[in-house]
PDB file of C-alpha atoms in Angstrom:
ATOM      1  CA  MET A 116     178.621  85.619   2.427  1.00 47.00           C
ATOM      2  CA  LEU A 117     175.119  85.451   0.971  1.00 49.00           C
ATOM      3  CA  LYS A 118     173.781  88.462  -0.883  1.00 55.00           C
ATOM      4  CA  ARG A 119     170.468  89.857   0.353  1.00 53.00           C
ATOM      5  CA  GLY A 120     168.667  88.759  -2.833  1.00 53.00           C
ATOM      6  CA  HIS A 121     169.980  85.205  -2.477  1.00 55.00           C
ATOM      7  CA  LEU A 122     168.953  85.145   1.195  1.00 59.00           C
ATOM      8  CA  PHE A 123     165.389  86.226   0.357  1.00 54.00           C
ATOM      9  CA  LEU A 124     165.227  83.574  -2.372  1.00 56.00           C
ATOM     10  CA  ILE A 125     166.322  80.893   0.103  1.00 64.00           C
ATOM     11  CA  ILE A 126     163.698  82.101   2.594  1.00 60.00           C
ATOM     12  CA  ARG A 127     160.952  81.973  -0.051  1.00 61.00           C
ATOM     13  CA  ILE A 128     161.953  78.479  -1.142  1.00 64.00           C
ATOM     14  CA  ALA A 129     162.137  77.364   2.497  1.00 66.00           C
ATOM     15  CA  VAL A 130     158.654  78.741   3.228  1.00 62.00           C
ATOM     16  CA  SER A 131     157.123  76.960   0.230  1.00 63.00           C
ATOM     17  CA  ILE A 132     158.892  73.655   0.929  1.00 70.00           C
ATOM     18  CA  SER A 133     158.038  73.813   4.645  1.00 70.00           C
ATOM     19  CA  ALA A 134     154.375  74.553   3.930  1.00 64.00           C
ATOM     20  CA  ILE A 135     154.175  71.701   1.418  1.00 67.00           C
ATOM     21  CA  CYS A 136     155.902  69.268   3.802  1.00 72.00           C
ATOM     22  CA  ILE A 137     153.557  70.191   6.653  1.00 69.00           C
ATOM     23  CA  LEU A 138     150.539  69.726   4.389  1.00 61.00           C
ATOM     24  CA  LEU A 139     151.784  66.380   3.114  1.00 65.00           C
ATOM     25  CA  PHE A 140     152.458  65.227   6.677  1.00 58.00           C
ATOM     26  CA  VAL A 141     149.019  66.292   7.917  1.00 61.00           C
ATOM     27  CA  MET A 142     147.332  64.747   4.868  1.00 59.00           C
ATOM     28  CA  ARG A 143     149.553  61.627   4.738  1.00 63.00           C
ATOM     29  CA  GLU A 144     146.719  59.197   5.481  1.00 59.00           C
ATOM     30  CA  GLU A 145     144.506  60.799   2.836  1.00 62.00           C
ATOM     31  CA  MET A 146     147.013  60.885  -0.044  1.00 65.00           C
ATOM     32  CA  GLY A 147     145.476  57.795  -1.650  1.00 66.00           C
ATOM     33  CA  LYS A 148     142.044  59.455  -1.688  1.00 70.00           C
ATOM     34  CA  ILE A 149     143.511  62.700  -2.993  1.00 69.00           C
ATOM     35  CA  PHE A 150     145.294  60.904  -5.828  1.00 73.00           C
ATOM     36  CA  SER A 151     142.091  59.046  -6.712  1.00 72.00           C
ATOM     37  CA  LEU A 152     140.013  62.256  -6.690  1.00 72.00           C
ATOM     38  CA  ILE A 153     142.431  64.040  -9.027  1.00 75.00           C
ATOM     39  CA  VAL A 154     142.878  61.101 -11.412  1.00 75.00           C
ATOM     40  CA  ASN A 155     139.110  60.654 -11.711  1.00 79.00           C
ATOM     41  CA  LEU A 156     138.248  64.330 -12.091  1.00 85.00           C
ATOM     42  CA  LYS A 157     135.452  65.309 -14.440  1.00 88.00           C
ATOM     43  CA  LYS A 158     137.344  66.833 -17.349  1.00 89.00           C
ATOM     44  CA  THR A 159     134.468  69.017 -18.588  1.00 92.00           C
ATOM     45  CA  PHE A 160     134.492  71.129 -15.421  1.00 93.00           C
ATOM     46  CA  PHE A 161     138.289  71.360 -15.511  1.00 93.00           C
ATOM     47  CA  ILE A 162     138.180  72.577 -19.125  1.00 95.00           C
ATOM     48  CA  VAL A 163     135.595  75.198 -18.123  1.00 96.00           C
ATOM     49  CA  SER A 164     138.009  76.316 -15.379  1.00 95.00           C
ATOM     50  CA  PHE A 165     140.784  76.610 -17.963  1.00 96.00           C
ATOM     51  CA  ILE A 166     138.583  78.720 -20.261  1.00 97.00           C
ATOM     52  CA  LEU A 167     137.647  80.971 -17.326  1.00 97.00           C
ATOM     53  CA  PHE A 168     141.354  81.426 -16.551  1.00 97.00           C
ATOM     54  CA  ILE A 169     142.010  82.499 -20.146  1.00 96.00           C
ATOM     55  CA  LEU A 170     139.111  84.964 -19.892  1.00 97.00           C
ATOM     56  CA  ILE A 171     140.554  86.314 -16.639  1.00 97.00           C
ATOM     57  CA  SER A 172     143.926  86.775 -18.354  1.00 96.00           C
ATOM     58  CA  ILE A 173     142.293  88.879 -21.062  1.00 96.00           C
ATOM     59  CA  LEU A 174     140.501  90.975 -18.422  1.00 97.00           C
ATOM     60  CA  VAL A 175     143.766  91.438 -16.488  1.00 96.00           C
ATOM     61  CA  SER A 176     145.347  92.639 -19.728  1.00 95.00           C
ATOM     62  CA  LEU A 177     142.432  94.993 -20.385  1.00 96.00           C
ATOM     63  CA  ARG A 178     142.819  96.510 -16.914  1.00 96.00           C
ATOM     64  CA  PHE A 179     146.548  97.025 -17.461  1.00 94.00           C
ATOM     65  CA  LYS A 180     145.899  98.585 -20.867  1.00 94.00           C
ATOM     66  CA  LEU A 181     143.398 101.019 -19.310  1.00 94.00           C
ATOM     67  CA  LEU A 182     145.949 102.123 -16.720  1.00 93.00           C
ATOM     68  CA  LEU A 183     148.719 102.481 -19.301  1.00 91.00           C
ATOM     69  CA  LYS A 184     146.623 105.163 -21.021  1.00 89.00           C
ATOM     70  CA  VAL A 185     147.100 107.442 -18.013  1.00 89.00           C
ATOM     71  CA  GLN A 186     150.844 107.382 -18.677  1.00 86.00           C
ATOM     72  CA  ASP A 187     150.359 107.944 -22.427  1.00 86.00           C
ATOM     73  CA  ILE A 188     151.585 104.431 -23.172  1.00 84.00           C
ATOM     74  CA  SER A 189     149.752 102.914 -26.122  1.00 84.00           C
ATOM     75  CA  LEU A 190     149.921  99.132 -26.471  1.00 86.00           C
ATOM     76  CA  SER A 191     147.390  96.883 -28.183  1.00 90.00           C
ATOM     77  CA  LEU A 192     145.363  94.368 -26.177  1.00 92.00           C
ATOM     78  CA  ILE A 193     147.267  91.541 -27.886  1.00 92.00           C
ATOM     79  CA  GLU A 194     150.604  93.051 -26.853  1.00 90.00           C
ATOM     80  CA  VAL A 195     149.471  93.529 -23.260  1.00 92.00           C
ATOM     81  CA  THR A 196     148.030  89.992 -23.172  1.00 94.00           C
ATOM     82  CA  ARG A 197     151.444  88.650 -24.176  1.00 92.00           C
ATOM     83  CA  LEU A 198     152.940  90.546 -21.245  1.00 91.00           C
ATOM     84  CA  THR A 199     150.309  89.055 -18.932  1.00 93.00           C
ATOM     85  CA  PHE A 200     151.113  85.473 -19.945  1.00 94.00           C
ATOM     86  CA  ILE A 201     154.857  86.122 -19.769  1.00 91.00           C
ATOM     87  CA  GLY A 202     154.219  87.490 -16.282  1.00 90.00           C
ATOM     88  CA  TYR A 203     152.532  84.213 -15.330  1.00 90.00           C
ATOM     89  CA  PHE A 204     155.649  82.377 -16.495  1.00 89.00           C
ATOM     90  CA  PHE A 205     157.984  84.489 -14.352  1.00 86.00           C
ATOM     91  CA  ASN A 206     155.702  84.073 -11.330  1.00 82.00           C
ATOM     92  CA  ASN A 207     157.162  80.575 -10.991  1.00 76.00           C
ATOM     93  CA  PHE A 208     160.558  81.969 -10.049  1.00 71.00           C
ATOM     94  CA  PHE A 209     159.708  84.815  -7.679  1.00 66.00           C
ATOM     95  CA  PRO A 210     157.689  85.428  -4.483  1.00 58.00           C
ATOM     96  CA  SER A 211     153.897  85.511  -4.907  1.00 58.00           C
ATOM     97  CA  SER A 212     153.409  87.289  -8.245  1.00 62.00           C
ATOM     98  CA  ILE A 213     156.154  89.908  -7.998  1.00 70.00           C
ATOM     99  CA  GLY A 214     158.106  88.176 -10.753  1.00 70.00           C
ATOM    100  CA  GLY A 215     155.237  88.625 -13.171  1.00 78.00           C
ATOM    101  CA  ASP A 216     154.900  92.288 -12.228  1.00 82.00           C
ATOM    102  CA  LEU A 217     158.612  92.901 -12.767  1.00 82.00           C
ATOM    103  CA  ALA A 218     158.506  91.161 -16.148  1.00 81.00           C
ATOM    104  CA  LYS A 219     155.482  93.194 -17.277  1.00 83.00           C
ATOM    105  CA  GLY A 220     157.083  96.430 -16.158  1.00 83.00           C
ATOM    106  CA  TYR A 221     160.441  95.584 -17.721  1.00 82.00           C
ATOM    107  CA  TYR A 222     159.143  94.663 -21.168  1.00 80.00           C
ATOM    108  CA  ALA A 223     156.597  97.482 -21.229  1.00 81.00           C
ATOM    109  CA  SER A 224     159.396  99.949 -20.443  1.00 81.00           C
ATOM    110  CA  LYS A 225     161.671  98.465 -23.121  1.00 77.00           C
ATOM    111  CA  SER A 226     159.046  98.986 -25.794  1.00 70.00           C
ATOM    112  CA  THR A 227     158.104 102.515 -24.734  1.00 71.00           C
ATOM    113  CA  ASN A 228     161.292 103.933 -23.158  1.00 73.00           C
ATOM    114  CA  LYS A 229     159.126 105.020 -20.204  1.00 77.00           C
ATOM    115  CA  LYS A 230     160.631 103.073 -17.331  1.00 83.00           C
ATOM    116  CA  LEU A 231     159.110 104.986 -14.409  1.00 84.00           C
ATOM    117  CA  SER A 232     155.669 105.193 -16.039  1.00 85.00           C
ATOM    118  CA  SER A 233     155.648 101.476 -16.886  1.00 87.00           C
ATOM    119  CA  PHE A 234     156.562 100.297 -13.395  1.00 88.00           C
ATOM    120  CA  THR A 235     154.204 102.825 -11.804  1.00 90.00           C
ATOM    121  CA  THR A 236     151.372 101.393 -13.892  1.00 91.00           C
ATOM    122  CA  VAL A 237     152.291  97.874 -12.767  1.00 90.00           C
ATOM    123  CA  PHE A 238     152.155  99.020  -9.133  1.00 91.00           C
ATOM    124  CA  VAL A 239     148.776 100.757  -9.522  1.00 94.00           C
ATOM    125  CA  ASP A 240     147.466  97.712 -11.400  1.00 94.00           C
ATOM    126  CA  ARG A 241     148.463  95.480  -8.484  1.00 91.00           C
ATOM    127  CA  LEU A 242     147.031  97.944  -5.960  1.00 92.00           C
ATOM    128  CA  ILE A 243     143.644  97.966  -7.690  1.00 94.00           C
ATOM    129  CA  GLY A 244     143.654  94.166  -7.750  1.00 91.00           C
ATOM    130  CA  ILE A 245     144.342  94.049  -4.010  1.00 90.00           C
ATOM    131  CA  THR A 246     141.670  96.690  -3.399  1.00 91.00           C
ATOM    132  CA  SER A 247     139.087  94.474  -5.091  1.00 91.00           C
ATOM    133  CA  LEU A 248     140.188  91.638  -2.777  1.00 87.00           C
ATOM    134  CA  VAL A 249     139.656  93.940   0.192  1.00 88.00           C
ATOM    135  CA  PHE A 250     136.185  94.820  -1.089  1.00 88.00           C
ATOM    136  CA  PHE A 251     135.344  91.104  -1.253  1.00 85.00           C
ATOM    137  CA  MET A 252     136.655  90.532   2.283  1.00 83.00           C
ATOM    138  CA  PHE A 253     134.762  93.506   3.710  1.00 85.00           C
ATOM    139  CA  THR A 254     131.544  92.349   2.025  1.00 87.00           C
ATOM    140  CA  ALA A 255     132.083  88.829   3.380  1.00 83.00           C
ATOM    141  CA  ILE A 256     132.566  90.083   6.943  1.00 81.00           C
ATOM    142  CA  VAL A 257     129.373  92.133   6.758  1.00 81.00           C
ATOM    143  CA  PHE A 258     127.088  89.582   5.108  1.00 82.00           C
ATOM    144  CA  ILE A 259     128.538  86.075   5.658  1.00 80.00           C
ATOM    145  CA  LYS A 260     128.307  84.603   9.164  1.00 81.00           C
ATOM    146  CA  ASP A 261     130.962  81.904   8.585  1.00 78.00           C
ATOM    147  CA  ALA A 262     133.531  84.600   7.777  1.00 76.00           C
ATOM    148  CA  ARG A 263     132.727  86.492  10.990  1.00 79.00           C
ATOM    149  CA  ASP A 264     132.787  83.328  13.087  1.00 82.00           C
ATOM    150  CA  ASP A 265     136.324  82.397  11.998  1.00 81.00           C
ATOM    151  CA  ARG A 266     138.564  84.479  14.267  1.00 83.00           C
ATOM    152  CA  ILE A 267     141.678  84.048  12.140  1.00 82.00           C
ATOM    153  CA  ALA A 268     139.785  85.003   8.990  1.00 81.00           C
ATOM    154  CA  LEU A 269     138.236  88.001  10.742  1.00 83.00           C
ATOM    155  CA  SER A 270     141.580  89.167  12.158  1.00 86.00           C
ATOM    156  CA  LEU A 271     143.406  88.716   8.861  1.00 84.00           C
ATOM    157  CA  ALA A 272     140.690  90.528   6.933  1.00 84.00           C
ATOM    158  CA  GLY A 273     140.741  93.376   9.449  1.00 87.00           C
ATOM    159  CA  VAL A 274     144.518  93.828   9.178  1.00 88.00           C
ATOM    160  CA  VAL A 275     144.495  93.714   5.367  1.00 87.00           C
ATOM    161  CA  ILE A 276     141.552  96.135   5.113  1.00 88.00           C
ATOM    162  CA  PHE A 277     143.348  98.576   7.419  1.00 91.00           C
ATOM    163  CA  LEU A 278     146.704  98.350   5.591  1.00 90.00           C
ATOM    164  CA  VAL A 279     145.223  98.728   2.113  1.00 90.00           C
ATOM    165  CA  SER A 280     142.969 101.596   3.237  1.00 91.00           C
ATOM    166  CA  PHE A 281     145.988 103.331   4.770  1.00 92.00           C
ATOM    167  CA  MET A 282     148.010 102.851   1.585  1.00 91.00           C
ATOM    168  CA  MET A 283     145.221 104.204  -0.615  1.00 92.00           C
ATOM    169  CA  VAL A 284     144.843 107.348   1.514  1.00 92.00           C
ATOM    170  CA  PHE A 285     148.627 107.800   1.655  1.00 92.00           C
ATOM    171  CA  LEU A 286     149.093 107.489  -2.099  1.00 91.00           C
ATOM    172  CA  PHE A 287     146.175 109.641  -3.195  1.00 91.00           C
ATOM    173  CA  ASN A 288     146.021 112.282  -0.445  1.00 90.00           C
ATOM    174  CA  ARG A 289     149.039 114.598  -0.470  1.00 88.00           C
ATOM    175  CA  ASP A 290     148.161 116.302   2.830  1.00 89.00           C
ATOM    176  CA  PHE A 291     148.062 112.953   4.607  1.00 90.00           C
ATOM    177  CA  ALA A 292     151.284 111.784   2.922  1.00 86.00           C
ATOM    178  CA  ARG A 293     153.166 114.941   3.980  1.00 85.00           C
ATOM    179  CA  ARG A 294     152.766 113.891   7.612  1.00 86.00           C
ATOM    180  CA  PHE A 295     155.205 111.069   6.872  1.00 82.00           C
ATOM    181  CA  SER A 296     157.716 113.113   4.866  1.00 75.00           C
ATOM    182  CA  PHE A 297     160.201 112.869   7.748  1.00 73.00           C
ATOM    183  CA  ILE A 298     160.783 109.234   6.757  1.00 71.00           C
ATOM    184  CA  LEU A 299     162.616 110.429   3.638  1.00 65.00           C
ATOM    185  CA  LYS A 300     165.453 111.637   5.867  1.00 66.00           C
ATOM    186  CA  PHE A 301     166.209 108.043   6.819  1.00 65.00           C
ATOM    187  CA  LEU A 302     166.103 106.618   3.291  1.00 60.00           C
ATOM    188  CA  GLY A 303     169.555 107.558   2.139  1.00 59.00           C
ATOM    189  CA  PRO A 304     171.069 110.145  -0.186  1.00 58.00           C
ATOM    190  CA  PHE A 305     169.328 113.052  -1.893  1.00 57.00           C
ATOM    191  CA  LYS A 306     169.068 111.244  -5.239  1.00 61.00           C
ATOM    192  CA  LEU A 307     167.041 108.450  -3.645  1.00 61.00           C
ATOM    193  CA  ASN A 308     164.694 110.990  -2.084  1.00 69.00           C
ATOM    194  CA  GLU A 309     164.146 112.596  -5.472  1.00 75.00           C
ATOM    195  CA  LYS A 310     163.413 109.222  -7.089  1.00 79.00           C
ATOM    196  CA  LEU A 311     160.876 108.385  -4.392  1.00 79.00           C
ATOM    197  CA  LYS A 312     159.202 111.761  -4.902  1.00 82.00           C
ATOM    198  CA  LYS A 313     158.961 111.134  -8.659  1.00 85.00           C
ATOM    199  CA  ILE A 314     157.456 107.701  -8.048  1.00 85.00           C
ATOM    200  CA  TYR A 315     154.922 109.185  -5.621  1.00 87.00           C
ATOM    201  CA  GLU A 316     153.998 111.948  -8.081  1.00 89.00           C
ATOM    202  CA  SER A 317     153.504 109.395 -10.843  1.00 88.00           C
ATOM    203  CA  ILE A 318     151.241 107.222  -8.687  1.00 90.00           C
ATOM    204  CA  ASN A 319     149.366 110.196  -7.238  1.00 90.00           C
ATOM    205  CA  SER A 320     148.560 111.468 -10.746  1.00 90.00           C
ATOM    206  CA  TYR A 321     146.097 108.582 -11.177  1.00 91.00           C
ATOM    207  CA  LYS A 322     143.623 110.307  -8.846  1.00 91.00           C
ATOM    208  CA  ASN A 323     142.917 112.740 -11.684  1.00 91.00           C
ATOM    209  CA  TYR A 324     141.599 109.870 -13.826  1.00 92.00           C
ATOM    210  CA  ARG A 325     138.718 108.651 -11.693  1.00 92.00           C
ATOM    211  CA  ARG A 326     136.743 107.270 -14.618  1.00 94.00           C
ATOM    212  CA  ILE A 327     139.650 105.047 -15.661  1.00 94.00           C
ATOM    213  CA  LEU A 328     140.202 103.960 -12.055  1.00 93.00           C
ATOM    214  CA  LEU A 329     136.507 103.097 -11.730  1.00 94.00           C
ATOM    215  CA  LYS A 330     136.615 101.044 -14.937  1.00 95.00           C
ATOM    216  CA  ALA A 331     139.764  99.268 -13.722  1.00 95.00           C
ATOM    217  CA  PHE A 332     138.122  98.498 -10.377  1.00 94.00           C
ATOM    218  CA  LEU A 333     134.984  97.116 -12.048  1.00 95.00           C
ATOM    219  CA  VAL A 334     137.169  94.892 -14.233  1.00 96.00           C
ATOM    220  CA  SER A 335     138.988  93.731 -11.076  1.00 95.00           C
ATOM    221  CA  PHE A 336     135.665  92.989  -9.399  1.00 93.00           C
ATOM    222  CA  LEU A 337     134.640  90.832 -12.364  1.00 95.00           C
ATOM    223  CA  ILE A 338     138.026  89.082 -12.246  1.00 96.00           C
ATOM    224  CA  GLN A 339     137.520  88.181  -8.579  1.00 93.00           C
ATOM    225  CA  ILE A 340     134.072  86.748  -9.328  1.00 94.00           C
ATOM    226  CA  LEU A 341     135.521  84.620 -12.134  1.00 96.00           C
ATOM    227  CA  ILE A 342     138.312  83.361  -9.858  1.00 94.00           C
ATOM    228  CA  VAL A 343     135.690  82.223  -7.360  1.00 94.00           C
ATOM    229  CA  LEU A 344     133.847  80.507 -10.242  1.00 95.00           C
ATOM    230  CA  ILE A 345     137.080  78.717 -11.193  1.00 96.00           C
ATOM    231  CA  PHE A 346     137.333  77.218  -7.718  1.00 94.00           C
ATOM    232  CA  LEU A 347     133.647  76.319  -7.864  1.00 93.00           C
ATOM    233  CA  MET A 348     134.192  74.512 -11.193  1.00 94.00           C
ATOM    234  CA  LEU A 349     137.277  72.737  -9.815  1.00 93.00           C
ATOM    235  CA  GLY A 350     135.159  71.567  -6.894  1.00 90.00           C
ATOM    236  CA  LYS A 351     132.551  70.251  -9.325  1.00 90.00           C
ATOM    237  CA  SER A 352     135.316  68.483 -11.262  1.00 91.00           C
ATOM    238  CA  ILE A 353     136.039  66.521  -8.075  1.00 89.00           C
ATOM    239  CA  ASP A 354     132.372  65.870  -7.297  1.00 85.00           C
ATOM    240  CA  LYS A 355     129.535  67.518  -9.202  1.00 82.00           C
ATOM    241  CA  ASN A 356     127.343  67.079  -6.106  1.00 82.00           C
ATOM    242  CA  LEU A 357     129.906  68.689  -3.800  1.00 83.00           C
ATOM    243  CA  GLN A 358     128.204  70.708  -1.074  1.00 80.00           C
ATOM    244  CA  ILE A 359     130.106  73.936  -1.541  1.00 84.00           C
ATOM    245  CA  GLY A 360     128.601  77.141  -2.835  1.00 82.00           C
ATOM    246  CA  PHE A 361     129.601  80.510  -4.210  1.00 83.00           C
ATOM    247  CA  LYS A 362     128.973  82.067  -0.776  1.00 84.00           C
ATOM    248  CA  ASP A 363     131.539  79.761   0.861  1.00 85.00           C
ATOM    249  CA  LEU A 364     134.220  80.506  -1.710  1.00 88.00           C
ATOM    250  CA  PHE A 365     133.356  84.224  -1.777  1.00 87.00           C
ATOM    251  CA  TRP A 366     135.374  84.775   1.412  1.00 85.00           C
ATOM    252  CA  VAL A 367     137.747  81.788   1.385  1.00 86.00           C
ATOM    253  CA  VAL A 368     139.313  82.501  -2.028  1.00 88.00           C
ATOM    254  CA  PRO A 369     140.248  86.168  -1.315  1.00 87.00           C
ATOM    255  CA  LEU A 370     141.698  85.270   2.095  1.00 86.00           C
ATOM    256  CA  SER A 371     143.744  82.442   0.576  1.00 85.00           C
ATOM    257  CA  ALA A 372     144.936  84.837  -2.137  1.00 85.00           C
ATOM    258  CA  VAL A 373     146.114  87.331   0.487  1.00 82.00           C
ATOM    259  CA  ILE A 374     147.969  84.636   2.429  1.00 79.00           C
ATOM    260  CA  SER A 375     149.623  83.441  -0.801  1.00 77.00           C
ATOM    261  CA  MET A 376     151.316  86.869  -0.976  1.00 75.00           C
ATOM    262  CA  LEU A 377     153.551  85.815   1.916  1.00 69.00           C
ATOM    263  CA  PRO A 378     157.204  85.189   0.945  1.00 62.00           C
ATOM    264  CA  SER A 379     157.100  81.945  -1.044  1.00 63.00           C
ATOM    265  CA  ILE A 380     157.520  80.750  -4.603  1.00 62.00           C
ATOM    266  CA  ASN A 381     154.352  81.866  -6.401  1.00 59.00           C
ATOM    267  CA  GLY A 382     152.360  81.245  -3.216  1.00 63.00           C
ATOM    268  CA  ILE A 383     152.942  77.480  -3.460  1.00 66.00           C
ATOM    269  CA  GLY A 384     152.262  75.691  -0.195  1.00 71.00           C
ATOM    270  CA  VAL A 385     150.855  78.628   1.766  1.00 77.00           C
ATOM    271  CA  ARG A 386     147.879  79.033  -0.593  1.00 79.00           C
ATOM    272  CA  GLU A 387     147.017  75.330  -0.379  1.00 79.00           C
ATOM    273  CA  GLY A 388     147.358  75.336   3.412  1.00 81.00           C
ATOM    274  CA  ALA A 389     145.098  78.371   3.750  1.00 83.00           C
ATOM    275  CA  PHE A 390     142.487  76.841   1.459  1.00 82.00           C
ATOM    276  CA  VAL A 391     142.366  73.606   3.460  1.00 83.00           C
ATOM    277  CA  TYR A 392     142.193  75.497   6.764  1.00 84.00           C
ATOM    278  CA  PHE A 393     139.399  77.913   5.856  1.00 85.00           C
ATOM    279  CA  LEU A 394     137.245  75.206   4.243  1.00 84.00           C
ATOM    280  CA  ARG A 395     137.716  72.680   7.058  1.00 80.00           C
ATOM    281  CA  ARG A 396     134.148  73.183   8.371  1.00 79.00           C
ATOM    282  CA  ILE A 397     132.533  72.994   4.940  1.00 84.00           C
ATOM    283  CA  ILE A 398     134.192  70.123   3.048  1.00 86.00           C
ATOM    284  CA  SER A 399     136.660  67.373   3.912  1.00 84.00           C
ATOM    285  CA  PRO A 400     140.390  68.259   4.010  1.00 81.00           C
ATOM    286  CA  GLU A 401     141.254  65.833   1.203  1.00 84.00           C
ATOM    287  CA  VAL A 402     138.694  67.424  -1.124  1.00 85.00           C
ATOM    288  CA  ALA A 403     139.855  70.955  -0.241  1.00 85.00           C
ATOM    289  CA  PHE A 404     143.482  69.924  -0.806  1.00 85.00           C
ATOM    290  CA  SER A 405     142.569  68.296  -4.128  1.00 87.00           C
ATOM    291  CA  ILE A 406     140.836  71.480  -5.312  1.00 88.00           C
ATOM    292  CA  SER A 407     143.839  73.602  -4.333  1.00 87.00           C
ATOM    293  CA  LEU A 408     146.195  71.202  -6.152  1.00 87.00           C
ATOM    294  CA  LEU A 409     144.034  71.391  -9.279  1.00 90.00           C
ATOM    295  CA  TYR A 410     144.218  75.178  -9.124  1.00 91.00           C
ATOM    296  CA  LEU A 411     147.991  74.955  -8.772  1.00 87.00           C
ATOM    297  CA  GLY A 412     148.066  72.661 -11.807  1.00 88.00           C
ATOM    298  CA  LEU A 413     145.926  75.128 -13.724  1.00 92.00           C
ATOM    299  CA  THR A 414     148.293  78.011 -12.945  1.00 90.00           C
ATOM    300  CA  ILE A 415     151.272  75.909 -14.039  1.00 88.00           C
ATOM    301  CA  ILE A 416     149.586  75.063 -17.364  1.00 91.00           C
ATOM    302  CA  ILE A 417     148.812  78.743 -17.961  1.00 93.00           C
ATOM    303  CA  SER A 418     152.357  79.734 -17.006  1.00 91.00           C
ATOM    304  CA  LEU A 419     153.763  77.224 -19.508  1.00 91.00           C
ATOM    305  CA  ILE A 420     151.752  78.976 -22.216  1.00 93.00           C
ATOM    306  CA  GLY A 421     153.494  82.155 -21.083  1.00 92.00           C
ATOM    307  CA  GLY A 422     156.831  80.361 -21.290  1.00 90.00           C
ATOM    308  CA  VAL A 423     156.154  79.332 -24.885  1.00 91.00           C
ATOM    309  CA  ILE A 424     155.193  82.929 -25.765  1.00 90.00           C
ATOM    310  CA  TYR A 425     158.338  84.235 -24.046  1.00 88.00           C
ATOM    311  CA  ILE A 426     160.665  81.817 -25.841  1.00 87.00           C
ATOM    312  CA  SER A 427     159.049  82.367 -29.241  1.00 85.00           C
ATOM    313  CA  MET A 428     159.149  86.145 -28.875  1.00 76.00           C
ATOM    314  CA  LYS A 429     162.696  86.022 -27.510  1.00 67.00           C
ATOM    315  CA  ASN A 430     163.807  84.140 -30.614  1.00 56.00           C
ATOM    316  CA  HIS A 431     162.418  86.996 -32.692  1.00 50.00           C
ATOM    317  CA  LYS A 432     164.326  89.520 -30.522  1.00 53.00           C
ATOM    318  CA  THR A 433     161.108  91.154 -29.371  1.00 56.00           C
ATOM    319  CA  ILE A 434     158.391  90.621 -26.794  1.00 55.00           C
ATOM    320  CA  ILE A 435     155.777  93.149 -27.893  1.00 56.00           C
TER     321      ILE A 435
END
């Protein structure tokens, strides 16, 4: 009989493989063009994309370091950056980017002996990142007509905005959270209830550090802008005269990122499908697919750097 963890892994693999197969089937007549576009890419723009990704990684590390301060965990930016790259490496083996989060939390806790604080920081770090995505989506709905005209995009954005808003109020407003305290009765033994309360208290404590949260959000906002610029540069690497602008990617990239959080292996397949779908009225499917494949290639290259860091640090019996 399959264990629950094994079953979830099989589901994630199945989702990614199914999404890739559907994409390949739909794009089967365009595969020659796609191959030609990727082979003949303009390397300068791709290198710029790579540099932007490295810059994003440093900013992600800076955000994590800021949040660690709340828990009195002191790690250097270099140490946190190592964790970030190692996280990228582990993303290849787990759904969306949960693997990277678990790796960051695990190694941060090993070095500080603060397990709860480390994993709480990872959670808040992810929550702030998602909140910045929501801000982008809300802004797109208000100001960009194409985003409002796409019913699926509008519906998805609405659901995500509602869920994240609900979570933020729940986590940082005790009075609101108490209304759902009855749920604890259905979550098992007393010890589990106590652990959940400790986790909630640890997360809730961040509301007392508004300046740090604001800094972390501003860093996240900058990260999202740079991610959009990466896709813009990848588009230019396919065709420097490509008729796609920052405004188009401003809403497509966040929506694709949200969809890539569905159960899959590092978002592979679902992210590419979403990107092709949302850009179908702006650029040709083969170009959109090529851009998404280049981004996938970029993430794999970055994750391999993380793998090298992980192996080299592992050989020295330490990660940070």
